[in-house]
XYZ file of C-alpha atoms in Angstrom:
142
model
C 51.096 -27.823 -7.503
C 51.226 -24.094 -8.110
C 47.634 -24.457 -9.728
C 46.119 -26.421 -6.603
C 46.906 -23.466 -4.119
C 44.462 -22.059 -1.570
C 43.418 -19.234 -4.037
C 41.123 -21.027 -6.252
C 39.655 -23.143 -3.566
C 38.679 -20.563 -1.283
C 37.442 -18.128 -4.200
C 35.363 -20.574 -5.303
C 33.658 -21.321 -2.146
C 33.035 -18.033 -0.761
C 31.340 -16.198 -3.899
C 28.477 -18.982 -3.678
C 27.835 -19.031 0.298
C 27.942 -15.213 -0.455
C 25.488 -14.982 -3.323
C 23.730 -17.933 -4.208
C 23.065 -20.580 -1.290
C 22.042 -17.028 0.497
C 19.420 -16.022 -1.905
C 18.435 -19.586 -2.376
C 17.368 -19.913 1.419
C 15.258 -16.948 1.799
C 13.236 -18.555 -0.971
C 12.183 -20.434 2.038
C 9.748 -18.207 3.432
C 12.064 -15.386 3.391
C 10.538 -13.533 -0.180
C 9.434 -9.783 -0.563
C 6.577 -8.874 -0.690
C 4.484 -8.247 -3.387
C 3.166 -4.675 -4.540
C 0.278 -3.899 -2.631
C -3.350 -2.789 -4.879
C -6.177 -0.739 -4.111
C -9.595 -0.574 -5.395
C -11.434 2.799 -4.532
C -15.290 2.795 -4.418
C -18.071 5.203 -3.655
C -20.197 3.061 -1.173
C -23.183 5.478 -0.719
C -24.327 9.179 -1.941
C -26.131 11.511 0.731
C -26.884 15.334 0.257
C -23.633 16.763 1.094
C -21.390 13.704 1.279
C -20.325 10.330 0.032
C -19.182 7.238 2.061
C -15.873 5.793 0.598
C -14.269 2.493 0.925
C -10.513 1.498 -0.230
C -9.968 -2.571 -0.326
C -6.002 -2.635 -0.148
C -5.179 -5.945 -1.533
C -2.207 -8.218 -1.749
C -1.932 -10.253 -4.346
C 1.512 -11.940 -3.123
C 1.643 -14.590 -0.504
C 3.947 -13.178 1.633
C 2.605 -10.787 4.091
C 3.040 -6.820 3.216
C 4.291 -4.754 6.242
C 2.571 -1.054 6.463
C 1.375 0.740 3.478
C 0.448 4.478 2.789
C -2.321 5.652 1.101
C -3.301 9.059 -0.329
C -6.617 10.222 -1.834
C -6.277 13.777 -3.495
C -9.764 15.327 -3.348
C -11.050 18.273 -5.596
C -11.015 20.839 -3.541
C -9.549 22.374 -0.149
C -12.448 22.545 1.283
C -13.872 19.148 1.394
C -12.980 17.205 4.433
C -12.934 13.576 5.277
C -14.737 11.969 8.549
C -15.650 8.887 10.286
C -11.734 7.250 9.211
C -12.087 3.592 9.877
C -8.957 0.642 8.967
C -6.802 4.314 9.205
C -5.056 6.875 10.506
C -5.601 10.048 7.632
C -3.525 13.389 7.687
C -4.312 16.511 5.443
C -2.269 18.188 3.608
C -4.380 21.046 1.487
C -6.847 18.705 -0.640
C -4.073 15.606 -0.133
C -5.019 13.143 2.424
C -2.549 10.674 3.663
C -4.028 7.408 5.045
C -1.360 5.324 7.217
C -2.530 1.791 9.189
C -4.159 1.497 12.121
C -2.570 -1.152 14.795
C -5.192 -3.484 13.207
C -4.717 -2.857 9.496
C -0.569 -2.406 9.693
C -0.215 -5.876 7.734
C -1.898 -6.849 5.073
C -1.912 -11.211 5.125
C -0.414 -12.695 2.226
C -3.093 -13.213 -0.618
C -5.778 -11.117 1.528
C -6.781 -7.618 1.909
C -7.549 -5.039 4.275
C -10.368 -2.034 4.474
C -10.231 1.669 4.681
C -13.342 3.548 5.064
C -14.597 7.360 5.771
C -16.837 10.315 4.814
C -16.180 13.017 2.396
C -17.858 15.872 3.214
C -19.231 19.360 1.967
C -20.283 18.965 -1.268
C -23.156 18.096 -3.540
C -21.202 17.568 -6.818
C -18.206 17.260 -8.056
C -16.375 15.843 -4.883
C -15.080 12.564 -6.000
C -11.275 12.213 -5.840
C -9.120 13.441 -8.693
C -6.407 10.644 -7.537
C -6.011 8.310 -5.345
C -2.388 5.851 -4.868
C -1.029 3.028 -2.884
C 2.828 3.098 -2.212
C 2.906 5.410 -5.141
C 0.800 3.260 -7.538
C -3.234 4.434 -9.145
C -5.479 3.067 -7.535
C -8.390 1.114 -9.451
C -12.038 2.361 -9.445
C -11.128 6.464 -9.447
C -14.140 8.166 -11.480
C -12.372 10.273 -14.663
């Protein structure tokens, strides 16, 4: 009788409504979401500037909540106009790009668009990097 006390039993139960059966219901609905992706591309060359577009994809089917994205250009003295899918801050050459109210979630298997204007220089001004949530972007000229 010693054996059949309430220590087993209630051990026993709790680690699993603990653990288990609660990671087993957020599969549910519930999951993370998956690592967001970004394809950078030069959309059109003028005489002192380039149009720029950034598909941010997610590849999960769970939708991603907010995202930051950051371009680092060549130089200082380039800037970056006409922001649209964005909200950009500078920082030196380092541009920060943070969601608008209608780009703040990107849909489960969908994607959303950032676009804008670098300006001020005939060569030479595409970005030297460019990440999402900390990971390279595809599509960065070498």
């Amino acid at each position: 009788e010693q054996g059949r006390g309430p220590v087993p039993g209630p051990a026993v139960e709790d680690r699993p409504s603990g653990g288990c059966t609660a990671g087993q219901a957020r599969e549910g609905g519930r999951r993370a979401p998956a690592a967001l992706g970004a394809d950078f591309a030069i959309t059109d060359n003028a005489l002192l500037s380039y149009g720029a577009t950034v598909t941010i994809s997610n590849p999960g089917p769970v939708p991603a909540p907010g995202w930051t994205l950051v371009v680092t250009l060549p130089r200082e003295s380039l800037g970056v106009s006409g922001v649209e899918g964005a909200q950009a801050s500078r920082d030196g050459a380092v541009w920060t790009f943070v969601p608008d109210p209608n780009t703040g979630q990107v849909p489960g298997s969908a994607s959303v668009r950032v676009t804008f204007r670098v300006n001020g220089s005939l060569t030479g001004a595409a970005p030297r990097a460019c990440t999402i949530d900390g990971v390279a972007c595809s599509g960065v000229p070498n």
